[in-house]
């Protein structure tokens, strides 16, 4: 029997301590006891991962405070991108919607209330493609508590099956088809180099999924719901993750602890929020030039 609450899909690998913290915070959410938890545990890359992978699986399988806990233990190493893409697709086919977490995303007590309310509210609004639990640390003065934004954030998110079915990881096609104007818009008007991730995937330097979910939403002209104050924080910015990112000024200092229900009815990206994120992310000219030089050198070496 499918519950009234959306299932939570949790992706874990070899970080038992992060997984424990993530589960403890999630279980403290209002509505956790009515929520089905489905854990996709990736397999070890080699013998060195085995102990940590097994300990992580034991912690996840023993999770308390949920309606049910289902463990999908991968026999082999899928890698983060494939584990997430296949796992989300599987859950979408069964439940029609899902809330998605990785093993290093700590949630506040109001996270599930917010996610479930937004999934119900915008289920039949085709322009809304994605619910973000995390948001950039911008000045909230004058902004509504929740707003629509063109960029996808993946540190605690949700969507529906009919949107997710459009997901494609197609870096070569994007490089071939997108105009310079599209690339500039994808980079939030040049504020951040999201498109570099597409190029790095095409060249085989990285193998990721999130930028392609963003690209899918972008091509559809979709919107992403964001909280002005985040419901989540990333506790994995310590060098332990598959795709490590240094802590930055973007991370929230405090989290929104309760969902107040004041979701927007106007389906347009909030221009004030966009400007503030652009100001936060704005790339200095010298950094842009440095990245272009490094990319040119890397391509030259790869062509030899």
PDB file of C-alpha atoms in Angstrom:
ATOM      1  CA  UNK A   1       0.000   0.000   0.000  1.00  0.00           C
ATOM      2  CA  UNK A   2       1.388   3.417  -0.972  1.00  0.00           C
ATOM      3  CA  UNK A   3       1.320   5.953   1.857  1.00  0.00           C
ATOM      4  CA  UNK A   4      -0.111   9.470   1.677  1.00  0.00           C
ATOM      5  CA  UNK A   5       3.366  10.925   2.210  1.00  0.00           C
ATOM      6  CA  UNK A   6       5.908  10.875  -0.599  1.00  0.00           C
ATOM      7  CA  UNK A   7       8.653   8.284  -0.118  1.00  0.00           C
ATOM      8  CA  UNK A   8      12.150   9.435   0.757  1.00  0.00           C
ATOM      9  CA  UNK A   9      14.907   7.930  -1.378  1.00  0.00           C
ATOM     10  CA  UNK A  10      18.290   7.967   0.343  1.00  0.00           C
ATOM     11  CA  UNK A  11      21.519   7.221  -1.521  1.00  0.00           C
ATOM     12  CA  UNK A  12      24.430   5.956   0.557  1.00  0.00           C
ATOM     13  CA  UNK A  13      27.872   4.535  -0.107  1.00  0.00           C
ATOM     14  CA  UNK A  14      30.794   4.359   2.327  1.00  0.00           C
ATOM     15  CA  UNK A  15      30.252   7.092   4.906  1.00  0.00           C
ATOM     16  CA  UNK A  16      28.657   5.549   8.017  1.00  0.00           C
ATOM     17  CA  UNK A  17      28.980   8.627  10.241  1.00  0.00           C
ATOM     18  CA  UNK A  18      27.398  10.963   7.684  1.00  0.00           C
ATOM     19  CA  UNK A  19      24.637   8.431   7.041  1.00  0.00           C
ATOM     20  CA  UNK A  20      23.867   8.176  10.756  1.00  0.00           C
ATOM     21  CA  UNK A  21      23.612  11.963  11.109  1.00  0.00           C
ATOM     22  CA  UNK A  22      21.417  12.226   8.016  1.00  0.00           C
ATOM     23  CA  UNK A  23      19.048   9.518   9.271  1.00  0.00           C
ATOM     24  CA  UNK A  24      18.871  10.953  12.790  1.00  0.00           C
ATOM     25  CA  UNK A  25      17.888  14.375  11.470  1.00  0.00           C
ATOM     26  CA  UNK A  26      15.370  12.913   9.017  1.00  0.00           C
ATOM     27  CA  UNK A  27      13.713  10.796  11.722  1.00  0.00           C
ATOM     28  CA  UNK A  28      13.222  13.967  13.789  1.00  0.00           C
ATOM     29  CA  UNK A  29      11.053  15.463  11.030  1.00  0.00           C
ATOM     30  CA  UNK A  30       7.349  15.903  11.486  1.00  0.00           C
ATOM     31  CA  UNK A  31       5.734  13.176   9.381  1.00  0.00           C
ATOM     32  CA  UNK A  32       8.706  10.802   9.419  1.00  0.00           C
ATOM     33  CA  UNK A  33       6.634   8.056  11.053  1.00  0.00           C
ATOM     34  CA  UNK A  34       4.239   8.141   8.069  1.00  0.00           C
ATOM     35  CA  UNK A  35       7.070   8.124   5.514  1.00  0.00           C
ATOM     36  CA  UNK A  36       8.484   5.157   3.603  1.00  0.00           C
ATOM     37  CA  UNK A  37      12.285   5.260   3.452  1.00  0.00           C
ATOM     38  CA  UNK A  38      13.988   3.544   0.514  1.00  0.00           C
ATOM     39  CA  UNK A  39      17.774   3.271   0.711  1.00  0.00           C
ATOM     40  CA  UNK A  40      19.957   2.612  -2.319  1.00  0.00           C
ATOM     41  CA  UNK A  41      23.363   1.492  -1.086  1.00  0.00           C
ATOM     42  CA  UNK A  42      26.092   1.479  -3.720  1.00  0.00           C
ATOM     43  CA  UNK A  43      28.576  -1.389  -3.851  1.00  0.00           C
ATOM     44  CA  UNK A  44      32.288  -1.072  -3.015  1.00  0.00           C
ATOM     45  CA  UNK A  45      34.734   0.124  -5.651  1.00  0.00           C
ATOM     46  CA  UNK A  46      37.369  -2.251  -4.302  1.00  0.00           C
ATOM     47  CA  UNK A  47      38.352  -4.137  -1.142  1.00  0.00           C
ATOM     48  CA  UNK A  48      39.326  -0.924   0.625  1.00  0.00           C
ATOM     49  CA  UNK A  49      35.692   0.250   0.610  1.00  0.00           C
ATOM     50  CA  UNK A  50      34.164  -2.967   1.860  1.00  0.00           C
ATOM     51  CA  UNK A  51      34.233  -2.379   5.630  1.00  0.00           C
ATOM     52  CA  UNK A  52      32.844   1.162   5.376  1.00  0.00           C
ATOM     53  CA  UNK A  53      30.203   0.070   2.847  1.00  0.00           C
ATOM     54  CA  UNK A  54      29.016  -2.762   5.097  1.00  0.00           C
ATOM     55  CA  UNK A  55      28.901  -0.520   8.176  1.00  0.00           C
ATOM     56  CA  UNK A  56      26.929   2.110   6.256  1.00  0.00           C
ATOM     57  CA  UNK A  57      24.435  -0.538   5.153  1.00  0.00           C
ATOM     58  CA  UNK A  58      24.005  -1.811   8.720  1.00  0.00           C
ATOM     59  CA  UNK A  59      23.243   1.691   9.953  1.00  0.00           C
ATOM     60  CA  UNK A  60      20.744   2.356   7.160  1.00  0.00           C
ATOM     61  CA  UNK A  61      18.972  -0.998   7.520  1.00  0.00           C
ATOM     62  CA  UNK A  62      18.532  -0.414  11.256  1.00  0.00           C
ATOM     63  CA  UNK A  63      17.008   3.057  10.838  1.00  0.00           C
ATOM     64  CA  UNK A  64      14.102   3.767  13.186  1.00  0.00           C
ATOM     65  CA  UNK A  65      11.270   6.276  13.114  1.00  0.00           C
ATOM     66  CA  UNK A  66       9.858   5.660   9.628  1.00  0.00           C
ATOM     67  CA  UNK A  67       6.744   3.928   8.284  1.00  0.00           C
ATOM     68  CA  UNK A  68       8.977   1.373   6.579  1.00  0.00           C
ATOM     69  CA  UNK A  69      12.620   0.956   5.608  1.00  0.00           C
ATOM     70  CA  UNK A  70      13.581  -0.806   2.371  1.00  0.00           C
ATOM     71  CA  UNK A  71      17.200  -1.500   1.502  1.00  0.00           C
ATOM     72  CA  UNK A  72      18.408  -1.932  -2.082  1.00  0.00           C
ATOM     73  CA  UNK A  73      22.010  -3.132  -1.779  1.00  0.00           C
ATOM     74  CA  UNK A  74      23.871  -2.835  -5.061  1.00  0.00           C
ATOM     75  CA  UNK A  75      26.049  -5.925  -5.656  1.00  0.00           C
ATOM     76  CA  UNK A  76      28.514  -3.845  -7.678  1.00  0.00           C
ATOM     77  CA  UNK A  77      29.676  -0.249  -7.723  1.00  0.00           C
ATOM     78  CA  UNK A  78      27.303   1.787  -9.867  1.00  0.00           C
ATOM     79  CA  UNK A  79      28.898   5.144  -9.113  1.00  0.00           C
ATOM     80  CA  UNK A  80      26.910   8.027  -7.677  1.00  0.00           C
ATOM     81  CA  UNK A  81      25.421   9.285 -10.950  1.00  0.00           C
ATOM     82  CA  UNK A  82      24.077   5.909 -12.091  1.00  0.00           C
ATOM     83  CA  UNK A  83      22.932   4.881  -8.616  1.00  0.00           C
ATOM     84  CA  UNK A  84      20.855   8.044  -8.331  1.00  0.00           C
ATOM     85  CA  UNK A  85      19.509   8.027 -11.896  1.00  0.00           C
ATOM     86  CA  UNK A  86      18.414   4.392 -11.735  1.00  0.00           C
ATOM     87  CA  UNK A  87      17.173   4.569  -8.150  1.00  0.00           C
ATOM     88  CA  UNK A  88      15.060   7.670  -8.688  1.00  0.00           C
ATOM     89  CA  UNK A  89      13.605   6.195 -11.885  1.00  0.00           C
ATOM     90  CA  UNK A  90      12.673   2.985 -10.069  1.00  0.00           C
ATOM     91  CA  UNK A  91      10.935   4.796  -7.217  1.00  0.00           C
ATOM     92  CA  UNK A  92       9.147   7.160  -9.604  1.00  0.00           C
ATOM     93  CA  UNK A  93       7.737   4.205 -11.527  1.00  0.00           C
ATOM     94  CA  UNK A  94       6.236   2.826  -8.302  1.00  0.00           C
ATOM     95  CA  UNK A  95       5.183   5.936  -6.383  1.00  0.00           C
ATOM     96  CA  UNK A  96       4.828   8.737  -8.936  1.00  0.00           C
ATOM     97  CA  UNK A  97       6.854  11.198  -6.863  1.00  0.00           C
ATOM     98  CA  UNK A  98       9.817  11.134  -4.505  1.00  0.00           C
ATOM     99  CA  UNK A  99      11.881  13.151  -2.062  1.00  0.00           C
ATOM    100  CA  UNK A 100      15.589  12.584  -2.691  1.00  0.00           C
ATOM    101  CA  UNK A 101      18.504  12.771  -0.262  1.00  0.00           C
ATOM    102  CA  UNK A 102      22.143  11.765  -0.308  1.00  0.00           C
ATOM    103  CA  UNK A 103      24.025  10.500   2.724  1.00  0.00           C
ATOM    104  CA  UNK A 104      25.438  13.924   3.628  1.00  0.00           C
ATOM    105  CA  UNK A 105      22.276  16.040   3.656  1.00  0.00           C
ATOM    106  CA  UNK A 106      21.083  17.037   7.110  1.00  0.00           C
ATOM    107  CA  UNK A 107      17.459  18.165   7.226  1.00  0.00           C
ATOM    108  CA  UNK A 108      15.608  20.454   9.608  1.00  0.00           C
ATOM    109  CA  UNK A 109      12.381  19.257  11.320  1.00  0.00           C
ATOM    110  CA  UNK A 110      10.184  21.079   8.782  1.00  0.00           C
ATOM    111  CA  UNK A 111      11.781  19.590   5.669  1.00  0.00           C
ATOM    112  CA  UNK A 112       9.272  16.775   5.037  1.00  0.00           C
ATOM    113  CA  UNK A 113       6.248  19.012   5.683  1.00  0.00           C
ATOM    114  CA  UNK A 114       7.566  21.486   3.106  1.00  0.00           C
ATOM    115  CA  UNK A 115       8.370  18.831   0.528  1.00  0.00           C
ATOM    116  CA  UNK A 116       5.060  17.011   0.819  1.00  0.00           C
ATOM    117  CA  UNK A 117       3.022  20.223   0.727  1.00  0.00           C
ATOM    118  CA  UNK A 118       4.853  21.457  -2.377  1.00  0.00           C
ATOM    119  CA  UNK A 119       4.510  18.097  -4.130  1.00  0.00           C
ATOM    120  CA  UNK A 120       0.747  18.217  -3.612  1.00  0.00           C
ATOM    121  CA  UNK A 121       0.388  21.935  -4.395  1.00  0.00           C
ATOM    122  CA  UNK A 122       2.267  21.885  -7.709  1.00  0.00           C
ATOM    123  CA  UNK A 123       1.557  18.347  -8.893  1.00  0.00           C
ATOM    124  CA  UNK A 124      -0.727  19.606 -11.670  1.00  0.00           C
ATOM    125  CA  UNK A 125       1.313  22.721 -12.509  1.00  0.00           C
ATOM    126  CA  UNK A 126       3.447  21.656 -15.499  1.00  0.00           C
ATOM    127  CA  UNK A 127       5.766  24.657 -15.266  1.00  0.00           C
ATOM    128  CA  UNK A 128       7.016  23.565 -11.824  1.00  0.00           C
ATOM    129  CA  UNK A 129       9.586  20.812 -12.235  1.00  0.00           C
ATOM    130  CA  UNK A 130      11.576  20.665  -9.042  1.00  0.00           C
ATOM    131  CA  UNK A 131      11.314  21.344  -5.298  1.00  0.00           C
ATOM    132  CA  UNK A 132      14.581  22.424  -3.663  1.00  0.00           C
ATOM    133  CA  UNK A 133      15.142  22.038   0.068  1.00  0.00           C
ATOM    134  CA  UNK A 134      18.362  24.051  -0.028  1.00  0.00           C
ATOM    135  CA  UNK A 135      18.931  27.600  -1.203  1.00  0.00           C
ATOM    136  CA  UNK A 136      21.864  29.956  -1.584  1.00  0.00           C
ATOM    137  CA  UNK A 137      22.641  32.107   1.435  1.00  0.00           C
ATOM    138  CA  UNK A 138      21.209  35.380   0.188  1.00  0.00           C
ATOM    139  CA  UNK A 139      19.792  38.373   2.035  1.00  0.00           C
ATOM    140  CA  UNK A 140      16.126  37.460   2.727  1.00  0.00           C
ATOM    141  CA  UNK A 141      15.067  41.092   3.222  1.00  0.00           C
ATOM    142  CA  UNK A 142      12.072  41.833   1.018  1.00  0.00           C
ATOM    143  CA  UNK A 143      11.845  38.300  -0.390  1.00  0.00           C
ATOM    144  CA  UNK A 144       8.897  35.946   0.156  1.00  0.00           C
ATOM    145  CA  UNK A 145       9.565  32.819   2.262  1.00  0.00           C
ATOM    146  CA  UNK A 146       9.467  30.680  -0.912  1.00  0.00           C
ATOM    147  CA  UNK A 147      10.145  31.671  -4.509  1.00  0.00           C
ATOM    148  CA  UNK A 148      10.569  30.215  -7.976  1.00  0.00           C
ATOM    149  CA  UNK A 149      14.055  30.087  -9.460  1.00  0.00           C
ATOM    150  CA  UNK A 150      15.460  28.817 -12.790  1.00  0.00           C
ATOM    151  CA  UNK A 151      18.363  26.821 -11.318  1.00  0.00           C
ATOM    152  CA  UNK A 152      18.055  23.377  -9.740  1.00  0.00           C
ATOM    153  CA  UNK A 153      19.644  22.651  -6.355  1.00  0.00           C
ATOM    154  CA  UNK A 154      20.163  18.996  -5.395  1.00  0.00           C
ATOM    155  CA  UNK A 155      20.902  19.101  -1.653  1.00  0.00           C
ATOM    156  CA  UNK A 156      17.519  17.680  -0.700  1.00  0.00           C
ATOM    157  CA  UNK A 157      14.951  17.820  -3.490  1.00  0.00           C
ATOM    158  CA  UNK A 158      11.765  16.355  -4.898  1.00  0.00           C
ATOM    159  CA  UNK A 159       9.920  15.951  -8.172  1.00  0.00           C
ATOM    160  CA  UNK A 160       7.239  13.935  -9.952  1.00  0.00           C
ATOM    161  CA  UNK A 161       7.452  10.974 -12.332  1.00  0.00           C
ATOM    162  CA  UNK A 162       6.076  12.856 -15.341  1.00  0.00           C
ATOM    163  CA  UNK A 163       8.861  15.445 -15.042  1.00  0.00           C
ATOM    164  CA  UNK A 164      11.645  13.012 -14.179  1.00  0.00           C
ATOM    165  CA  UNK A 165      10.911  10.830 -17.214  1.00  0.00           C
ATOM    166  CA  UNK A 166      12.381  13.606 -19.392  1.00  0.00           C
ATOM    167  CA  UNK A 167      15.775  13.332 -17.661  1.00  0.00           C
ATOM    168  CA  UNK A 168      18.615  12.597 -20.061  1.00  0.00           C
ATOM    169  CA  UNK A 169      22.356  12.612 -19.507  1.00  0.00           C
ATOM    170  CA  UNK A 170      23.440  13.820 -22.955  1.00  0.00           C
ATOM    171  CA  UNK A 171      26.525  16.049 -22.779  1.00  0.00           C
ATOM    172  CA  UNK A 172      27.545  15.625 -26.427  1.00  0.00           C
ATOM    173  CA  UNK A 173      24.083  16.591 -27.708  1.00  0.00           C
ATOM    174  CA  UNK A 174      24.001  19.673 -25.490  1.00  0.00           C
ATOM    175  CA  UNK A 175      27.449  20.787 -26.671  1.00  0.00           C
ATOM    176  CA  UNK A 176      26.335  20.298 -30.264  1.00  0.00           C
ATOM    177  CA  UNK A 177      22.942  21.999 -30.037  1.00  0.00           C
ATOM    178  CA  UNK A 178      23.057  24.800 -27.496  1.00  0.00           C
ATOM    179  CA  UNK A 179      23.741  28.332 -28.699  1.00  0.00           C
ATOM    180  CA  UNK A 180      26.098  30.753 -26.905  1.00  0.00           C
ATOM    181  CA  UNK A 181      23.006  32.581 -25.668  1.00  0.00           C
ATOM    182  CA  UNK A 182      21.596  29.394 -24.139  1.00  0.00           C
ATOM    183  CA  UNK A 183      24.904  28.634 -22.457  1.00  0.00           C
ATOM    184  CA  UNK A 184      25.033  32.148 -21.007  1.00  0.00           C
ATOM    185  CA  UNK A 185      21.476  31.840 -19.677  1.00  0.00           C
ATOM    186  CA  UNK A 186      22.274  28.388 -18.240  1.00  0.00           C
ATOM    187  CA  UNK A 187      25.136  30.043 -16.346  1.00  0.00           C
ATOM    188  CA  UNK A 188      22.594  32.388 -14.747  1.00  0.00           C
ATOM    189  CA  UNK A 189      23.609  35.274 -16.950  1.00  0.00           C
ATOM    190  CA  UNK A 190      27.296  34.463 -16.621  1.00  0.00           C
ATOM    191  CA  UNK A 191      27.255  34.473 -12.814  1.00  0.00           C
ATOM    192  CA  UNK A 192      28.397  30.868 -12.413  1.00  0.00           C
ATOM    193  CA  UNK A 193      30.018  28.334 -14.731  1.00  0.00           C
ATOM    194  CA  UNK A 194      27.429  25.549 -14.605  1.00  0.00           C
ATOM    195  CA  UNK A 195      28.057  24.818 -18.285  1.00  0.00           C
ATOM    196  CA  UNK A 196      31.658  23.843 -17.521  1.00  0.00           C
ATOM    197  CA  UNK A 197      30.237  20.736 -15.839  1.00  0.00           C
ATOM    198  CA  UNK A 198      28.577  19.750 -19.128  1.00  0.00           C
ATOM    199  CA  UNK A 199      31.930  20.135 -20.907  1.00  0.00           C
ATOM    200  CA  UNK A 200      33.801  18.206 -18.217  1.00  0.00           C
ATOM    201  CA  UNK A 201      31.294  15.345 -18.474  1.00  0.00           C
ATOM    202  CA  UNK A 202      31.611  15.293 -22.267  1.00  0.00           C
ATOM    203  CA  UNK A 203      35.395  15.109 -21.988  1.00  0.00           C
ATOM    204  CA  UNK A 204      35.255  12.333 -19.376  1.00  0.00           C
ATOM    205  CA  UNK A 205      36.851  14.319 -16.563  1.00  0.00           C
ATOM    206  CA  UNK A 206      33.801  13.824 -14.343  1.00  0.00           C
ATOM    207  CA  UNK A 207      30.679  11.647 -14.426  1.00  0.00           C
ATOM    208  CA  UNK A 208      27.796  13.455 -12.727  1.00  0.00           C
ATOM    209  CA  UNK A 209      24.014  13.606 -12.921  1.00  0.00           C
ATOM    210  CA  UNK A 210      22.721  16.819 -11.296  1.00  0.00           C
ATOM    211  CA  UNK A 211      23.808  19.258 -14.003  1.00  0.00           C
ATOM    212  CA  UNK A 212      21.853  17.179 -16.532  1.00  0.00           C
ATOM    213  CA  UNK A 213      18.709  17.289 -14.438  1.00  0.00           C
ATOM    214  CA  UNK A 214      19.198  21.065 -14.387  1.00  0.00           C
ATOM    215  CA  UNK A 215      19.715  20.994 -18.177  1.00  0.00           C
ATOM    216  CA  UNK A 216      16.501  18.980 -18.591  1.00  0.00           C
ATOM    217  CA  UNK A 217      14.558  21.556 -16.575  1.00  0.00           C
ATOM    218  CA  UNK A 218      16.260  24.415 -18.427  1.00  0.00           C
ATOM    219  CA  UNK A 219      15.347  23.041 -21.868  1.00  0.00           C
ATOM    220  CA  UNK A 220      11.725  22.630 -20.755  1.00  0.00           C
ATOM    221  CA  UNK A 221      11.536  26.190 -19.422  1.00  0.00           C
ATOM    222  CA  UNK A 222      10.717  24.763 -16.003  1.00  0.00           C
ATOM    223  CA  UNK A 223      10.831  26.386 -12.582  1.00  0.00           C
ATOM    224  CA  UNK A 224      12.289  25.228  -9.275  1.00  0.00           C
ATOM    225  CA  UNK A 225      10.686  26.100  -5.937  1.00  0.00           C
ATOM    226  CA  UNK A 226      13.191  27.358  -3.372  1.00  0.00           C
ATOM    227  CA  UNK A 227      12.934  28.319   0.291  1.00  0.00           C
ATOM    228  CA  UNK A 228      14.502  31.688   1.075  1.00  0.00           C
ATOM    229  CA  UNK A 229      16.025  30.047   4.163  1.00  0.00           C
ATOM    230  CA  UNK A 230      17.228  26.488   3.598  1.00  0.00           C
ATOM    231  CA  UNK A 231      15.667  23.397   5.145  1.00  0.00           C
ATOM    232  CA  UNK A 232      18.902  21.434   4.567  1.00  0.00           C
ATOM    233  CA  UNK A 233      22.665  21.697   4.893  1.00  0.00           C
ATOM    234  CA  UNK A 234      25.442  19.649   3.338  1.00  0.00           C
ATOM    235  CA  UNK A 235      27.539  17.998   6.055  1.00  0.00           C
ATOM    236  CA  UNK A 236      29.826  16.321   3.523  1.00  0.00           C
ATOM    237  CA  UNK A 237      31.964  19.304   2.542  1.00  0.00           C
ATOM    238  CA  UNK A 238      34.889  17.762   4.396  1.00  0.00           C
ATOM    239  CA  UNK A 239      36.666  15.929   1.597  1.00  0.00           C
ATOM    240  CA  UNK A 240      34.845  12.626   2.202  1.00  0.00           C
ATOM    241  CA  UNK A 241      32.431  12.742  -0.733  1.00  0.00           C
ATOM    242  CA  UNK A 242      32.606  11.433  -4.289  1.00  0.00           C
ATOM    243  CA  UNK A 243      32.408  14.963  -5.691  1.00  0.00           C
ATOM    244  CA  UNK A 244      33.990  17.144  -3.008  1.00  0.00           C
ATOM    245  CA  UNK A 245      33.223  20.858  -2.978  1.00  0.00           C
ATOM    246  CA  UNK A 246      34.936  23.240  -0.595  1.00  0.00           C
ATOM    247  CA  UNK A 247      32.746  24.949   2.036  1.00  0.00           C
ATOM    248  CA  UNK A 248      31.821  28.443   0.926  1.00  0.00           C
ATOM    249  CA  UNK A 249      29.860  31.565   1.686  1.00  0.00           C
ATOM    250  CA  UNK A 250      26.944  29.921  -0.128  1.00  0.00           C
ATOM    251  CA  UNK A 251      26.217  27.533   2.769  1.00  0.00           C
ATOM    252  CA  UNK A 252      23.371  28.511   5.142  1.00  0.00           C
ATOM    253  CA  UNK A 253      24.290  29.610   8.662  1.00  0.00           C
ATOM    254  CA  UNK A 254      20.915  28.603  10.100  1.00  0.00           C
ATOM    255  CA  UNK A 255      18.063  26.467   8.796  1.00  0.00           C
ATOM    256  CA  UNK A 256      14.347  27.091   8.563  1.00  0.00           C
ATOM    257  CA  UNK A 257      12.915  24.732  11.176  1.00  0.00           C
ATOM    258  CA  UNK A 258       9.191  24.912  10.387  1.00  0.00           C
ATOM    259  CA  UNK A 259       7.076  25.019   7.253  1.00  0.00           C
ATOM    260  CA  UNK A 260       4.577  27.876   7.383  1.00  0.00           C
ATOM    261  CA  UNK A 261       2.536  26.943   4.301  1.00  0.00           C
ATOM    262  CA  UNK A 262       2.960  30.249   2.444  1.00  0.00           C
ATOM    263  CA  UNK A 263       3.747  28.823  -1.015  1.00  0.00           C
ATOM    264  CA  UNK A 264       3.667  31.107  -4.082  1.00  0.00           C
ATOM    265  CA  UNK A 265       0.788  31.219  -6.555  1.00  0.00           C
ATOM    266  CA  UNK A 266       2.603  33.241  -9.238  1.00  0.00           C
ATOM    267  CA  UNK A 267       4.580  31.011 -11.595  1.00  0.00           C
ATOM    268  CA  UNK A 268       7.482  33.236 -12.552  1.00  0.00           C
ATOM    269  CA  UNK A 269      11.108  33.242 -11.466  1.00  0.00           C
ATOM    270  CA  UNK A 270      11.670  35.847  -8.759  1.00  0.00           C
ATOM    271  CA  UNK A 271      13.893  38.593 -10.262  1.00  0.00           C
ATOM    272  CA  UNK A 272      15.104  39.906  -6.893  1.00  0.00           C
ATOM    273  CA  UNK A 273      16.202  36.427  -5.810  1.00  0.00           C
ATOM    274  CA  UNK A 274      17.971  35.897  -9.142  1.00  0.00           C
ATOM    275  CA  UNK A 275      19.896  39.169  -8.750  1.00  0.00           C
ATOM    276  CA  UNK A 276      20.989  38.290  -5.227  1.00  0.00           C
ATOM    277  CA  UNK A 277      22.184  34.845  -6.246  1.00  0.00           C
ATOM    278  CA  UNK A 278      24.004  36.356  -9.225  1.00  0.00           C
ATOM    279  CA  UNK A 279      25.770  38.783  -6.894  1.00  0.00           C
ATOM    280  CA  UNK A 280      26.696  35.940  -4.539  1.00  0.00           C
ATOM    281  CA  UNK A 281      28.041  33.673  -7.270  1.00  0.00           C
ATOM    282  CA  UNK A 282      29.568  36.273  -9.569  1.00  0.00           C
ATOM    283  CA  UNK A 283      32.868  34.997 -10.995  1.00  0.00           C
ATOM    284  CA  UNK A 284      35.757  37.499 -11.082  1.00  0.00           C
ATOM    285  CA  UNK A 285      37.189  38.104 -14.555  1.00  0.00           C
ATOM    286  CA  UNK A 286      40.614  36.706 -13.625  1.00  0.00           C
ATOM    287  CA  UNK A 287      39.041  33.431 -12.486  1.00  0.00           C
ATOM    288  CA  UNK A 288      37.083  33.094 -15.728  1.00  0.00           C
ATOM    289  CA  UNK A 289      40.251  33.639 -17.768  1.00  0.00           C
ATOM    290  CA  UNK A 290      42.200  31.174 -15.635  1.00  0.00           C
ATOM    291  CA  UNK A 291      39.571  28.474 -16.156  1.00  0.00           C
ATOM    292  CA  UNK A 292      39.507  29.062 -19.909  1.00  0.00           C
ATOM    293  CA  UNK A 293      43.299  28.748 -20.097  1.00  0.00           C
ATOM    294  CA  UNK A 294      43.280  25.535 -18.047  1.00  0.00           C
ATOM    295  CA  UNK A 295      40.536  24.090 -20.246  1.00  0.00           C
ATOM    296  CA  UNK A 296      42.433  24.976 -23.429  1.00  0.00           C
ATOM    297  CA  UNK A 297      45.583  23.299 -22.084  1.00  0.00           C
ATOM    298  CA  UNK A 298      43.628  20.189 -21.116  1.00  0.00           C
ATOM    299  CA  UNK A 299      42.014  19.954 -24.549  1.00  0.00           C
ATOM    300  CA  UNK A 300      45.396  20.422 -26.253  1.00  0.00           C
ATOM    301  CA  UNK A 301      46.919  17.622 -24.213  1.00  0.00           C
ATOM    302  CA  UNK A 302      43.945  15.370 -24.921  1.00  0.00           C
ATOM    303  CA  UNK A 303      44.305  15.925 -28.663  1.00  0.00           C
ATOM    304  CA  UNK A 304      47.939  14.881 -28.786  1.00  0.00           C
TER     305      UNK A 304
END
